[in-house]
Amino acid sequence: MRASITFFRALTLILPLVRRGSASGQSTPTPIPCVVHPANAVEQKEIFNVFVDEFYVKRNIPGAFHHIAADYIQHNPFELDGITSSFNFLDPIFSNTSVKVQILHRVFEAPYGWLHYRVDDLLGELEPTAILDLFRFNGTCVQEHWDVIQERPVNATNPHALF
Ligand SMILES: *[C@@H]1O[C@H](CO)[C@@H](O)[C@H](O)[C@H]1NC(C)=O
Ligand SMILES: *[C@@H]1O[C@H](CO)[C@@H](O)[C@H](O)[C@H]1NC(C)=O
Ligand SMILES: *[C@@H]1O[C@H](CO)[C@@H](O)[C@H](O)[C@H]1NC(C)=O
């Protein structure tokens, strides 16, 4: 199991993480998607942790997208299925280290991984944003995503902080 994770990490280092968009000579990097291989629950949890570390801690969005399947099913209404739409939307936001990310809770129960986190300075929001991301794994790859996003309203009924 360790060996296979080491293999995935090595693969991530060996493979170029991005290829340049060839259409119209634009330089927007598009990530190389994950290829589904069988993985057990323990391996999926390790891959989930690597994915979370790349995306939310190291803020290496092309590297994180290397764990997402090409036919990714996306439920966020602002993005389309597949990796390109989500990558083009998320890379500028999450690669920007002025946008602060603080992970609060994470759970993995195969094939689902949950992440609850706080984002400060997201797209000019005055209040910090609470986000819950839910990912479904298919073998070694993230295959499907749902999210719930909330800021504390101005006249909140409940005095508790969101976090
Ligand atoms: C990075 O994020 C900050 C805070 O949201 C924003 O003011 C700034 O314009 C962003 N920079 C880029 C290059 O998008
Ligand atoms: C897993 O990925 C394979 C290969 O892309 C696909 O055929 C299959 O439908 C996927 N299964 C699930 C449950 O998403
Ligand atoms: C919040 O409450 C104040 C005081 O009652 C009120 O003036 C204001 O319009 C409210 N703001 C919103 C966004 O509801």
JSON list of C-alpha atoms and ligand atoms in Angstrom, two decimals:
[
{"chain": "A", "resi": 1, "resn": "MET", "atom": "CA", "xyz": [0.00, 0.00, 0.00]},
{"chain": "A", "resi": 2, "resn": "ARG", "atom": "CA", "xyz": [2.81, 2.40, 0.96]},
{"chain": "A", "resi": 3, "resn": "ALA", "atom": "CA", "xyz": [4.64, 1.39, -2.16]},
{"chain": "A", "resi": 4, "resn": "SER", "atom": "CA", "xyz": [1.67, 2.21, -4.37]},
{"chain": "A", "resi": 5, "resn": "ILE", "atom": "CA", "xyz": [1.30, 5.65, -2.79]},
{"chain": "A", "resi": 6, "resn": "THR", "atom": "CA", "xyz": [5.01, 6.26, -3.29]},
{"chain": "A", "resi": 7, "resn": "PHE", "atom": "CA", "xyz": [4.44, 5.22, -6.88]},
{"chain": "A", "resi": 8, "resn": "PHE", "atom": "CA", "xyz": [1.65, 7.78, -7.31]},
{"chain": "A", "resi": 9, "resn": "ARG", "atom": "CA", "xyz": [3.78, 10.50, -5.76]},
{"chain": "A", "resi": 10, "resn": "ALA", "atom": "CA", "xyz": [6.70, 9.57, -8.00]},
{"chain": "A", "resi": 11, "resn": "LEU", "atom": "CA", "xyz": [4.42, 9.61, -11.01]},
{"chain": "A", "resi": 12, "resn": "THR", "atom": "CA", "xyz": [3.24, 13.07, -10.07]},
{"chain": "A", "resi": 13, "resn": "LEU", "atom": "CA", "xyz": [6.83, 14.28, -9.99]},
{"chain": "A", "resi": 14, "resn": "ILE", "atom": "CA", "xyz": [7.86, 12.56, -13.21]},
{"chain": "A", "resi": 15, "resn": "LEU", "atom": "CA", "xyz": [4.91, 13.62, -15.32]},
{"chain": "A", "resi": 16, "resn": "PRO", "atom": "CA", "xyz": [4.83, 17.23, -16.37]},
{"chain": "A", "resi": 17, "resn": "LEU", "atom": "CA", "xyz": [1.98, 18.69, -14.36]},
{"chain": "A", "resi": 18, "resn": "VAL", "atom": "CA", "xyz": [0.62, 21.02, -16.97]},
{"chain": "A", "resi": 19, "resn": "ARG", "atom": "CA", "xyz": [0.55, 21.27, -20.69]},
{"chain": "A", "resi": 20, "resn": "ARG", "atom": "CA", "xyz": [0.11, 24.59, -22.38]},
{"chain": "A", "resi": 21, "resn": "GLY", "atom": "CA", "xyz": [-3.12, 25.26, -24.24]},
{"chain": "A", "resi": 22, "resn": "SER", "atom": "CA", "xyz": [-2.26, 24.98, -27.90]},
{"chain": "A", "resi": 23, "resn": "ALA", "atom": "CA", "xyz": [-5.36, 26.71, -29.24]},
{"chain": "A", "resi": 24, "resn": "SER", "atom": "CA", "xyz": [-4.68, 30.32, -30.26]},
{"chain": "A", "resi": 25, "resn": "GLY", "atom": "CA", "xyz": [-1.27, 30.18, -28.60]},
{"chain": "A", "resi": 26, "resn": "GLN", "atom": "CA", "xyz": [-2.73, 31.06, -25.20]},
{"chain": "A", "resi": 27, "resn": "SER", "atom": "CA", "xyz": [-0.66, 30.19, -22.17]},
{"chain": "A", "resi": 28, "resn": "THR", "atom": "CA", "xyz": [-3.46, 29.03, -19.88]},
{"chain": "A", "resi": 29, "resn": "PRO", "atom": "CA", "xyz": [-2.14, 25.83, -18.32]},
{"chain": "A", "resi": 30, "resn": "THR", "atom": "CA", "xyz": [-4.51, 22.88, -18.39]},
{"chain": "A", "resi": 31, "resn": "PRO", "atom": "CA", "xyz": [-3.88, 20.07, -15.92]},
{"chain": "A", "resi": 32, "resn": "ILE", "atom": "CA", "xyz": [-3.23, 16.48, -16.95]},
{"chain": "A", "resi": 33, "resn": "PRO", "atom": "CA", "xyz": [-6.15, 14.46, -15.58]},
{"chain": "A", "resi": 34, "resn": "CYS", "atom": "CA", "xyz": [-6.05, 11.40, -13.35]},
{"chain": "A", "resi": 35, "resn": "VAL", "atom": "CA", "xyz": [-6.37, 7.95, -14.95]},
{"chain": "A", "resi": 36, "resn": "VAL", "atom": "CA", "xyz": [-8.59, 5.63, -12.91]},
{"chain": "A", "resi": 37, "resn": "HIS", "atom": "CA", "xyz": [-6.83, 2.58, -11.45]},
{"chain": "A", "resi": 38, "resn": "PRO", "atom": "CA", "xyz": [-8.28, 0.31, -8.77]},
{"chain": "A", "resi": 39, "resn": "ALA", "atom": "CA", "xyz": [-7.62, 1.51, -5.20]},
{"chain": "A", "resi": 40, "resn": "ASN", "atom": "CA", "xyz": [-8.81, 0.24, -1.82]},
{"chain": "A", "resi": 41, "resn": "ALA", "atom": "CA", "xyz": [-10.22, 2.46, 0.94]},
{"chain": "A", "resi": 42, "resn": "VAL", "atom": "CA", "xyz": [-6.85, 2.96, 2.65]},
{"chain": "A", "resi": 43, "resn": "GLU", "atom": "CA", "xyz": [-5.18, 3.96, -0.63]},
{"chain": "A", "resi": 44, "resn": "GLN", "atom": "CA", "xyz": [-8.05, 6.30, -1.45]},
{"chain": "A", "resi": 45, "resn": "LYS", "atom": "CA", "xyz": [-7.68, 7.99, 1.93]},
{"chain": "A", "resi": 46, "resn": "GLU", "atom": "CA", "xyz": [-3.96, 8.54, 1.30]},
{"chain": "A", "resi": 47, "resn": "ILE", "atom": "CA", "xyz": [-4.67, 9.96, -2.14]},
{"chain": "A", "resi": 48, "resn": "PHE", "atom": "CA", "xyz": [-7.38, 12.21, -0.64]},
{"chain": "A", "resi": 49, "resn": "ASN", "atom": "CA", "xyz": [-4.85, 13.53, 1.88]},
{"chain": "A", "resi": 50, "resn": "VAL", "atom": "CA", "xyz": [-2.30, 14.20, -0.88]},
{"chain": "A", "resi": 51, "resn": "PHE", "atom": "CA", "xyz": [-5.00, 15.93, -2.95]},
{"chain": "A", "resi": 52, "resn": "VAL", "atom": "CA", "xyz": [-6.07, 18.10, 0.01]},
{"chain": "A", "resi": 53, "resn": "ASP", "atom": "CA", "xyz": [-2.45, 18.97, 0.78]},
{"chain": "A", "resi": 54, "resn": "GLU", "atom": "CA", "xyz": [-1.77, 20.00, -2.84]},
{"chain": "A", "resi": 55, "resn": "PHE", "atom": "CA", "xyz": [-4.97, 21.99, -3.26]},
{"chain": "A", "resi": 56, "resn": "TYR", "atom": "CA", "xyz": [-5.58, 23.67, 0.09]},
{"chain": "A", "resi": 57, "resn": "VAL", "atom": "CA", "xyz": [-2.16, 23.72, 1.80]},
{"chain": "A", "resi": 58, "resn": "LYS", "atom": "CA", "xyz": [0.49, 23.96, -0.94]},
{"chain": "A", "resi": 59, "resn": "ARG", "atom": "CA", "xyz": [-1.99, 25.73, -3.24]},
{"chain": "A", "resi": 60, "resn": "ASN", "atom": "CA", "xyz": [-0.55, 23.80, -6.19]},
{"chain": "A", "resi": 61, "resn": "ILE", "atom": "CA", "xyz": [-3.75, 23.68, -8.21]},
{"chain": "A", "resi": 62, "resn": "PRO", "atom": "CA", "xyz": [-2.33, 21.98, -11.34]},
{"chain": "A", "resi": 63, "resn": "GLY", "atom": "CA", "xyz": [-0.82, 19.33, -9.05]},
{"chain": "A", "resi": 64, "resn": "ALA", "atom": "CA", "xyz": [-4.13, 18.86, -7.22]},
{"chain": "A", "resi": 65, "resn": "PHE", "atom": "CA", "xyz": [-6.03, 18.53, -10.50]},
{"chain": "A", "resi": 66, "resn": "HIS", "atom": "CA", "xyz": [-3.73, 15.67, -11.44]},
{"chain": "A", "resi": 67, "resn": "HIS", "atom": "CA", "xyz": [-5.86, 13.64, -9.00]},
{"chain": "A", "resi": 68, "resn": "ILE", "atom": "CA", "xyz": [-9.14, 14.49, -10.76]},
{"chain": "A", "resi": 69, "resn": "ALA", "atom": "CA", "xyz": [-10.60, 12.32, -13.53]},
{"chain": "A", "resi": 70, "resn": "ALA", "atom": "CA", "xyz": [-11.07, 13.86, -16.99]},
{"chain": "A", "resi": 71, "resn": "ASP", "atom": "CA", "xyz": [-14.82, 13.07, -16.86]},
{"chain": "A", "resi": 72, "resn": "TYR", "atom": "CA", "xyz": [-15.21, 14.74, -13.44]},
{"chain": "A", "resi": 73, "resn": "ILE", "atom": "CA", "xyz": [-18.86, 15.30, -12.51]},
{"chain": "A", "resi": 74, "resn": "GLN", "atom": "CA", "xyz": [-19.27, 18.80, -11.11]},
{"chain": "A", "resi": 75, "resn": "HIS", "atom": "CA", "xyz": [-22.34, 19.94, -9.10]},
{"chain": "A", "resi": 76, "resn": "ASN", "atom": "CA", "xyz": [-21.17, 23.50, -8.44]},
{"chain": "A", "resi": 77, "resn": "PRO", "atom": "CA", "xyz": [-23.60, 25.51, -10.60]},
{"chain": "A", "resi": 78, "resn": "PHE", "atom": "CA", "xyz": [-20.89, 27.96, -11.72]},
{"chain": "A", "resi": 79, "resn": "GLU", "atom": "CA", "xyz": [-18.72, 25.30, -13.35]},
{"chain": "A", "resi": 80, "resn": "LEU", "atom": "CA", "xyz": [-19.15, 22.58, -15.97]},
{"chain": "A", "resi": 81, "resn": "ASP", "atom": "CA", "xyz": [-18.33, 18.87, -15.91]},
{"chain": "A", "resi": 82, "resn": "GLY", "atom": "CA", "xyz": [-14.77, 17.86, -16.83]},
{"chain": "A", "resi": 83, "resn": "ILE", "atom": "CA", "xyz": [-11.62, 19.40, -15.43]},
{"chain": "A", "resi": 84, "resn": "THR", "atom": "CA", "xyz": [-11.09, 22.40, -17.72]},
{"chain": "A", "resi": 85, "resn": "SER", "atom": "CA", "xyz": [-13.98, 24.57, -16.53]},
{"chain": "A", "resi": 86, "resn": "SER", "atom": "CA", "xyz": [-13.29, 23.90, -12.85]},
{"chain": "A", "resi": 87, "resn": "PHE", "atom": "CA", "xyz": [-9.56, 24.41, -13.28]},
{"chain": "A", "resi": 88, "resn": "ASN", "atom": "CA", "xyz": [-10.01, 27.72, -15.12]},
{"chain": "A", "resi": 89, "resn": "PHE", "atom": "CA", "xyz": [-12.37, 28.91, -12.38]},
{"chain": "A", "resi": 90, "resn": "LEU", "atom": "CA", "xyz": [-10.44, 27.68, -9.36]},
{"chain": "A", "resi": 91, "resn": "ASP", "atom": "CA", "xyz": [-6.78, 28.09, -10.34]},
{"chain": "A", "resi": 92, "resn": "PRO", "atom": "CA", "xyz": [-6.73, 31.93, -10.24]},
{"chain": "A", "resi": 93, "resn": "ILE", "atom": "CA", "xyz": [-8.54, 31.93, -6.89]},
{"chain": "A", "resi": 94, "resn": "PHE", "atom": "CA", "xyz": [-6.69, 29.19, -5.01]},
{"chain": "A", "resi": 95, "resn": "SER", "atom": "CA", "xyz": [-3.23, 29.85, -6.50]},
{"chain": "A", "resi": 96, "resn": "ASN", "atom": "CA", "xyz": [-3.55, 33.38, -5.10]},
{"chain": "A", "resi": 97, "resn": "THR", "atom": "CA", "xyz": [-1.99, 33.22, -1.63]},
{"chain": "A", "resi": 98, "resn": "SER", "atom": "CA", "xyz": [-3.68, 36.51, -0.67]},
{"chain": "A", "resi": 99, "resn": "VAL", "atom": "CA", "xyz": [-6.78, 34.31, -0.46]},
{"chain": "A", "resi": 100, "resn": "LYS", "atom": "CA", "xyz": [-6.30, 32.62, 2.93]},
{"chain": "A", "resi": 101, "resn": "VAL", "atom": "CA", "xyz": [-7.45, 29.03, 3.45]},
{"chain": "A", "resi": 102, "resn": "GLN", "atom": "CA", "xyz": [-7.80, 27.38, 6.85]},
{"chain": "A", "resi": 103, "resn": "ILE", "atom": "CA", "xyz": [-8.88, 23.73, 6.99]},
{"chain": "A", "resi": 104, "resn": "LEU", "atom": "CA", "xyz": [-11.24, 23.12, 9.92]},
{"chain": "A", "resi": 105, "resn": "HIS", "atom": "CA", "xyz": [-12.49, 19.55, 9.52]},
{"chain": "A", "resi": 106, "resn": "ARG", "atom": "CA", "xyz": [-11.76, 16.67, 7.20]},
{"chain": "A", "resi": 107, "resn": "VAL", "atom": "CA", "xyz": [-13.24, 13.21, 7.01]},
{"chain": "A", "resi": 108, "resn": "PHE", "atom": "CA", "xyz": [-12.63, 10.36, 4.61]},
{"chain": "A", "resi": 109, "resn": "GLU", "atom": "CA", "xyz": [-14.97, 7.42, 4.42]},
{"chain": "A", "resi": 110, "resn": "ALA", "atom": "CA", "xyz": [-14.47, 5.60, 1.14]},
{"chain": "A", "resi": 111, "resn": "PRO", "atom": "CA", "xyz": [-15.35, 6.53, -1.46]},
{"chain": "A", "resi": 112, "resn": "TYR", "atom": "CA", "xyz": [-16.22, 10.01, -0.04]},
{"chain": "A", "resi": 113, "resn": "GLY", "atom": "CA", "xyz": [-13.92, 12.70, 1.32]},
{"chain": "A", "resi": 114, "resn": "TRP", "atom": "CA", "xyz": [-15.29, 15.81, 3.08]},
{"chain": "A", "resi": 115, "resn": "LEU", "atom": "CA", "xyz": [-13.48, 19.04, 3.78]},
{"chain": "A", "resi": 116, "resn": "HIS", "atom": "CA", "xyz": [-14.83, 22.00, 5.81]},
{"chain": "A", "resi": 117, "resn": "TYR", "atom": "CA", "xyz": [-12.71, 25.12, 5.62]},
{"chain": "A", "resi": 118, "resn": "ARG", "atom": "CA", "xyz": [-12.59, 28.88, 6.06]},
{"chain": "A", "resi": 119, "resn": "VAL", "atom": "CA", "xyz": [-11.55, 31.24, 3.26]},
{"chain": "A", "resi": 120, "resn": "ASP", "atom": "CA", "xyz": [-10.63, 34.87, 3.88]},
{"chain": "A", "resi": 121, "resn": "ASP", "atom": "CA", "xyz": [-10.59, 37.47, 1.07]},
{"chain": "A", "resi": 122, "resn": "LEU", "atom": "CA", "xyz": [-12.46, 35.26, -1.38]},
{"chain": "A", "resi": 123, "resn": "LEU", "atom": "CA", "xyz": [-13.44, 37.34, -4.42]},
{"chain": "A", "resi": 124, "resn": "GLY", "atom": "CA", "xyz": [-13.77, 40.52, -2.37]},
{"chain": "A", "resi": 125, "resn": "GLU", "atom": "CA", "xyz": [-16.15, 39.07, 0.23]},
{"chain": "A", "resi": 126, "resn": "LEU", "atom": "CA", "xyz": [-16.09, 41.16, 3.43]},
{"chain": "A", "resi": 127, "resn": "GLU", "atom": "CA", "xyz": [-17.00, 38.22, 5.68]},
{"chain": "A", "resi": 128, "resn": "PRO", "atom": "CA", "xyz": [-14.96, 35.02, 5.72]},
{"chain": "A", "resi": 129, "resn": "THR", "atom": "CA", "xyz": [-16.53, 32.23, 3.69]},
{"chain": "A", "resi": 130, "resn": "ALA", "atom": "CA", "xyz": [-17.33, 28.76, 5.03]},
{"chain": "A", "resi": 131, "resn": "ILE", "atom": "CA", "xyz": [-17.06, 26.03, 2.41]},
{"chain": "A", "resi": 132, "resn": "LEU", "atom": "CA", "xyz": [-17.82, 22.34, 2.58]},
{"chain": "A", "resi": 133, "resn": "ASP", "atom": "CA", "xyz": [-16.44, 20.32, -0.33]},
{"chain": "A", "resi": 134, "resn": "LEU", "atom": "CA", "xyz": [-17.53, 16.73, -0.81]},
{"chain": "A", "resi": 135, "resn": "PHE", "atom": "CA", "xyz": [-15.57, 14.55, -3.22]},
{"chain": "A", "resi": 136, "resn": "ARG", "atom": "CA", "xyz": [-16.37, 11.06, -4.46]},
{"chain": "A", "resi": 137, "resn": "PHE", "atom": "CA", "xyz": [-13.47, 8.83, -5.45]},
{"chain": "A", "resi": 138, "resn": "ASN", "atom": "CA", "xyz": [-13.48, 6.30, -8.25]},
{"chain": "A", "resi": 139, "resn": "GLY", "atom": "CA", "xyz": [-10.42, 4.09, -7.74]},
{"chain": "A", "resi": 140, "resn": "THR", "atom": "CA", "xyz": [-7.39, 6.38, -7.60]},
{"chain": "A", "resi": 141, "resn": "CYS", "atom": "CA", "xyz": [-9.21, 9.48, -8.85]},
{"chain": "A", "resi": 142, "resn": "VAL", "atom": "CA", "xyz": [-11.60, 12.18, -7.68]},
{"chain": "A", "resi": 143, "resn": "GLN", "atom": "CA", "xyz": [-14.67, 11.57, -9.85]},
{"chain": "A", "resi": 144, "resn": "GLU", "atom": "CA", "xyz": [-17.45, 13.82, -8.51]},
{"chain": "A", "resi": 145, "resn": "HIS", "atom": "CA", "xyz": [-17.79, 17.01, -6.44]},
{"chain": "A", "resi": 146, "resn": "TRP", "atom": "CA", "xyz": [-20.51, 18.84, -4.50]},
{"chain": "A", "resi": 147, "resn": "ASP", "atom": "CA", "xyz": [-20.07, 22.00, -2.43]},
{"chain": "A", "resi": 148, "resn": "VAL", "atom": "CA", "xyz": [-21.96, 24.23, -0.01]},
{"chain": "A", "resi": 149, "resn": "ILE", "atom": "CA", "xyz": [-20.74, 27.82, 0.44]},
{"chain": "A", "resi": 150, "resn": "GLN", "atom": "CA", "xyz": [-21.85, 30.34, 3.07]},
{"chain": "A", "resi": 151, "resn": "GLU", "atom": "CA", "xyz": [-20.99, 33.71, 4.60]},
{"chain": "A", "resi": 152, "resn": "ARG", "atom": "CA", "xyz": [-22.38, 34.96, 7.90]},
{"chain": "A", "resi": 153, "resn": "PRO", "atom": "CA", "xyz": [-25.31, 37.29, 7.15]},
{"chain": "A", "resi": 154, "resn": "VAL", "atom": "CA", "xyz": [-25.24, 40.88, 8.41]},
{"chain": "A", "resi": 155, "resn": "ASN", "atom": "CA", "xyz": [-28.01, 40.47, 10.99]},
{"chain": "A", "resi": 156, "resn": "ALA", "atom": "CA", "xyz": [-27.46, 36.88, 11.97]},
{"chain": "A", "resi": 157, "resn": "THR", "atom": "CA", "xyz": [-30.01, 35.45, 14.40]},
{"chain": "A", "resi": 158, "resn": "ASN", "atom": "CA", "xyz": [-27.49, 33.18, 16.09]},
{"chain": "A", "resi": 159, "resn": "PRO", "atom": "CA", "xyz": [-24.59, 34.94, 17.88]},
{"chain": "A", "resi": 160, "resn": "HIS", "atom": "CA", "xyz": [-22.09, 32.11, 17.33]},
{"chain": "A", "resi": 161, "resn": "ALA", "atom": "CA", "xyz": [-19.25, 32.72, 14.90]},
{"chain": "A", "resi": 162, "resn": "LEU", "atom": "CA", "xyz": [-19.44, 30.61, 11.73]},
{"chain": "A", "resi": 163, "resn": "PHE", "atom": "CA", "xyz": [-16.19, 28.91, 12.70]},
{"chain": "B", "resi": 1, "resn": "LIG", "atom": "C1", "xyz": [-5.56, 37.93, -5.08]},
{"chain": "B", "resi": 1, "resn": "LIG", "atom": "O1", "xyz": [-6.55, 38.00, -4.10]},
{"chain": "B", "resi": 1, "resn": "LIG", "atom": "C2", "xyz": [-6.70, 39.27, -3.53]},
{"chain": "B", "resi": 1, "resn": "LIG", "atom": "C3", "xyz": [-7.68, 39.15, -2.36]},
{"chain": "B", "resi": 1, "resn": "LIG", "atom": "O2", "xyz": [-8.91, 38.58, -2.79]},
{"chain": "B", "resi": 1, "resn": "LIG", "atom": "C4", "xyz": [-7.15, 40.25, -4.61]},
{"chain": "B", "resi": 1, "resn": "LIG", "atom": "O3", "xyz": [-7.27, 41.53, -4.05]},
{"chain": "B", "resi": 1, "resn": "LIG", "atom": "C5", "xyz": [-6.13, 40.25, -5.74]},
{"chain": "B", "resi": 1, "resn": "LIG", "atom": "O4", "xyz": [-6.62, 41.04, -6.80]},
{"chain": "B", "resi": 1, "resn": "LIG", "atom": "C6", "xyz": [-5.91, 38.84, -6.25]},
{"chain": "B", "resi": 1, "resn": "LIG", "atom": "N1", "xyz": [-4.83, 38.85, -7.20]},
{"chain": "B", "resi": 1, "resn": "LIG", "atom": "C7", "xyz": [-4.97, 38.33, -8.42]},
{"chain": "B", "resi": 1, "resn": "LIG", "atom": "C8", "xyz": [-3.75, 38.37, -9.28]},
{"chain": "B", "resi": 1, "resn": "LIG", "atom": "O5", "xyz": [-6.02, 37.85, -8.80]},
{"chain": "B", "resi": 2, "resn": "LIG", "atom": "C1", "xyz": [-14.89, 4.87, -12.81]},
{"chain": "B", "resi": 2, "resn": "LIG", "atom": "O1", "xyz": [-14.08, 5.21, -13.92]},
{"chain": "B", "resi": 2, "resn": "LIG", "atom": "C2", "xyz": [-14.25, 4.34, -15.03]},
{"chain": "B", "resi": 2, "resn": "LIG", "atom": "C3", "xyz": [-13.20, 4.72, -16.06]},
{"chain": "B", "resi": 2, "resn": "LIG", "atom": "O2", "xyz": [-13.37, 6.07, -16.44]},
{"chain": "B", "resi": 2, "resn": "LIG", "atom": "C4", "xyz": [-15.68, 4.48, -15.53]},
{"chain": "B", "resi": 2, "resn": "LIG", "atom": "O3", "xyz": [-15.88, 3.59, -16.59]},
{"chain": "B", "resi": 2, "resn": "LIG", "atom": "C5", "xyz": [-16.64, 4.14, -14.41]},
{"chain": "B", "resi": 2, "resn": "LIG", "atom": "O4", "xyz": [-17.97, 4.37, -14.82]},
{"chain": "B", "resi": 2, "resn": "LIG", "atom": "C6", "xyz": [-16.36, 4.97, -13.18]},
{"chain": "B", "resi": 2, "resn": "LIG", "atom": "N1", "xyz": [-17.16, 4.50, -12.07]},
{"chain": "B", "resi": 2, "resn": "LIG", "atom": "C7", "xyz": [-17.78, 5.31, -11.21]},
{"chain": "B", "resi": 2, "resn": "LIG", "atom": "C8", "xyz": [-18.59, 4.65, -10.15]},
{"chain": "B", "resi": 2, "resn": "LIG", "atom": "O5", "xyz": [-17.70, 6.53, -11.26]},
{"chain": "B", "resi": 3, "resn": "LIG", "atom": "C1", "xyz": [-29.58, 44.91, 10.02]},
{"chain": "B", "resi": 3, "resn": "LIG", "atom": "O1", "xyz": [-30.24, 45.47, 11.13]},
{"chain": "B", "resi": 3, "resn": "LIG", "atom": "C2", "xyz": [-30.22, 46.90, 11.15]},
{"chain": "B", "resi": 3, "resn": "LIG", "atom": "C3", "xyz": [-30.83, 47.35, 12.48]},
{"chain": "B", "resi": 3, "resn": "LIG", "atom": "O2", "xyz": [-32.10, 46.75, 12.65]},
{"chain": "B", "resi": 3, "resn": "LIG", "atom": "C4", "xyz": [-30.94, 47.43, 9.92]},
{"chain": "B", "resi": 3, "resn": "LIG", "atom": "O3", "xyz": [-30.89, 48.84, 9.92]},
{"chain": "B", "resi": 3, "resn": "LIG", "atom": "C5", "xyz": [-30.30, 46.90, 8.69]},
{"chain": "B", "resi": 3, "resn": "LIG", "atom": "O4", "xyz": [-31.04, 47.28, 7.54]},
{"chain": "B", "resi": 3, "resn": "LIG", "atom": "C6", "xyz": [-30.22, 45.37, 8.73]},
{"chain": "B", "resi": 3, "resn": "LIG", "atom": "N1", "xyz": [-29.43, 44.90, 7.56]},
{"chain": "B", "resi": 3, "resn": "LIG", "atom": "C7", "xyz": [-29.81, 43.89, 6.82]},
{"chain": "B", "resi": 3, "resn": "LIG", "atom": "C8", "xyz": [-28.91, 43.57, 5.65]},
{"chain": "B", "resi": 3, "resn": "LIG", "atom": "O5", "xyz": [-30.80, 43.22, 7.05]}
]
